[in-house]
């Protein structure tokens, strides 16, 4: 009997990134999300006869930024092609895309796993294309509405090599790519609005087999969590089919988040023949070295550069540095906290990634709308660092800061939360606790180490949490080991 351990998963991802331009790729119509249907579709987007597409220069600049970000080759000459198919949301009868000669070729995306393992994932290509319109099945009774606002919105399709080996690696790749396009400011990164969409190609093979297995392509996965689940489902399904003597058919599948399963949509046999050919309305796209150099000049610090800098400069773990560099604003908030505080960078990282993110999540707030600024958080953490309050009391102060928007210092003074660092007073309290608990004391001395926590708890109870935890530990240890 073979087991799942005999199999290896192979995954390649195709990501559609909506480029954050004001106008569409071949017309001047607005790309703003959420307008009334068909208010933002002009004659070019509607595919009227006689109109001509005009390439939006900004779209090309953004593709170059991505290409430079992943250390790829920018094609000096690339071609727009027509991909022919019939669908109601595609009035022209073809989509303009890049086929044989895409603008970006052969790049790499460095990713890091939670355990610190670093990988470099090959990116085969990234090509420019226009989006199609949308069919609205629910708006009208027994009819389908067509909204062409999205027709002609610029997309960059980024295609990875089949080099990912697990759903975890796929998610790490997606998160890093998402961070990259946001850092580069070429995409708003909004997953709910479909600005970053992923198709997952999955196959399995016996470990050690040099040949790739037959793959399926799962569409319609619009969150990182769903990508992970869809891939895991698909891997398990394929192994089961093969183990029971069946065969995988190359097909497109759809992920159903409610049932957490993938379903067949169409197989390769009835796939379209798109009859690609160069679009005669558009000249070949030529990108000069000067253009590339100009774009290269204002490339920002990239997510993995920030991650590596955070590891070095602040001595953070790969995991912490990765989380903090996953969003530009988060990295900025962290650095501002460190700057404003006398606490260690590690303590700042823990609070930003822990308490702050949890509170934002719970209240469904974006970092920009945090009621506690980086400076205020930094001041709170200083109070821990200089032993004015304990980490535990700091959690109470944090909550009060969150709701009252008052500074840490004011709250600590007002509520009388200053930590008691008076050793003499603490020794007296500990002495009385030990003499009040002779049974526990005897048990502890007979080897019941767990009771140490009991004594700490008693001290904290009596001091209403204001004893200095380090002092409590030291004094308790001393007194407990004394005969
Ligand atoms: P197509 O153009 O038909 O979609 P491509 O060869 O361009 O096919 O591949 C699309 C995606 O599928 C790429 O991300 C690639 O890495 C991935 N892929 C190709 N073969 C396999 C395979 N056997 N298993 C998993 N992924 C694959
Ligand atoms: Mg494809």
Short mmCIF file of C-alpha atoms in Angstrom, two decimals, residues 392-393 419-420 422-437 451-477 479-480:
data_model
loop_
_atom_site.label_atom_id
_atom_site.label_comp_id
_atom_site.label_asym_id
_atom_site.label_seq_id
_atom_site.Cartn_x
_atom_site.Cartn_y
_atom_site.Cartn_z
CA UNK A 392 0.27 42.41 32.05
CA UNK A 393 -0.82 45.83 33.28
CA UNK A 419 4.41 49.17 39.33
CA UNK A 420 5.68 48.72 42.86
CA UNK A 422 9.99 48.60 46.41
CA UNK A 423 11.92 45.42 47.31
CA UNK A 424 11.46 45.78 51.04
CA UNK A 425 7.68 46.00 50.80
CA UNK A 426 7.57 43.08 48.40
CA UNK A 427 9.68 40.90 50.71
CA UNK A 428 7.22 41.52 53.52
CA UNK A 429 4.27 40.53 51.37
CA UNK A 430 6.04 37.38 50.22
CA UNK A 431 7.00 36.43 53.77
CA UNK A 432 3.42 36.67 54.90
CA UNK A 433 2.16 34.65 51.92
CA UNK A 434 4.67 31.87 52.65
CA UNK A 435 3.71 31.71 56.30
CA UNK A 436 0.00 31.75 55.42
CA UNK A 437 0.46 28.74 53.10
CA UNK A 451 3.47 25.48 42.88
CA UNK A 452 5.88 28.30 42.02
CA UNK A 453 3.18 29.69 39.78
CA UNK A 454 0.71 29.47 42.64
CA UNK A 455 2.89 31.70 44.81
CA UNK A 456 3.42 34.20 42.00
CA UNK A 457 -0.35 34.33 41.55
CA UNK A 458 -0.86 35.04 45.26
CA UNK A 459 1.66 37.88 45.18
CA UNK A 460 0.01 39.41 42.13
CA UNK A 461 -3.40 39.08 43.76
CA UNK A 462 -2.28 40.91 46.87
CA UNK A 463 -0.49 43.64 44.93
CA UNK A 464 -3.32 43.97 42.41
CA UNK A 465 -0.88 43.11 39.63
CA UNK A 466 1.42 45.97 40.42
CA UNK A 467 4.41 44.01 41.73
CA UNK A 468 7.45 43.95 39.46
CA UNK A 469 7.37 40.41 37.98
CA UNK A 470 11.16 40.14 37.81
CA UNK A 471 11.50 41.08 41.46
CA UNK A 472 8.74 38.68 42.42
CA UNK A 473 10.58 35.86 40.67
CA UNK A 474 13.92 36.63 42.23
CA UNK A 475 12.69 37.12 45.76
CA UNK A 476 10.38 34.11 45.64
CA UNK A 477 13.16 31.84 44.40
CA UNK A 479 12.88 32.58 49.90
CA UNK A 480 11.64 29.22 48.65
#
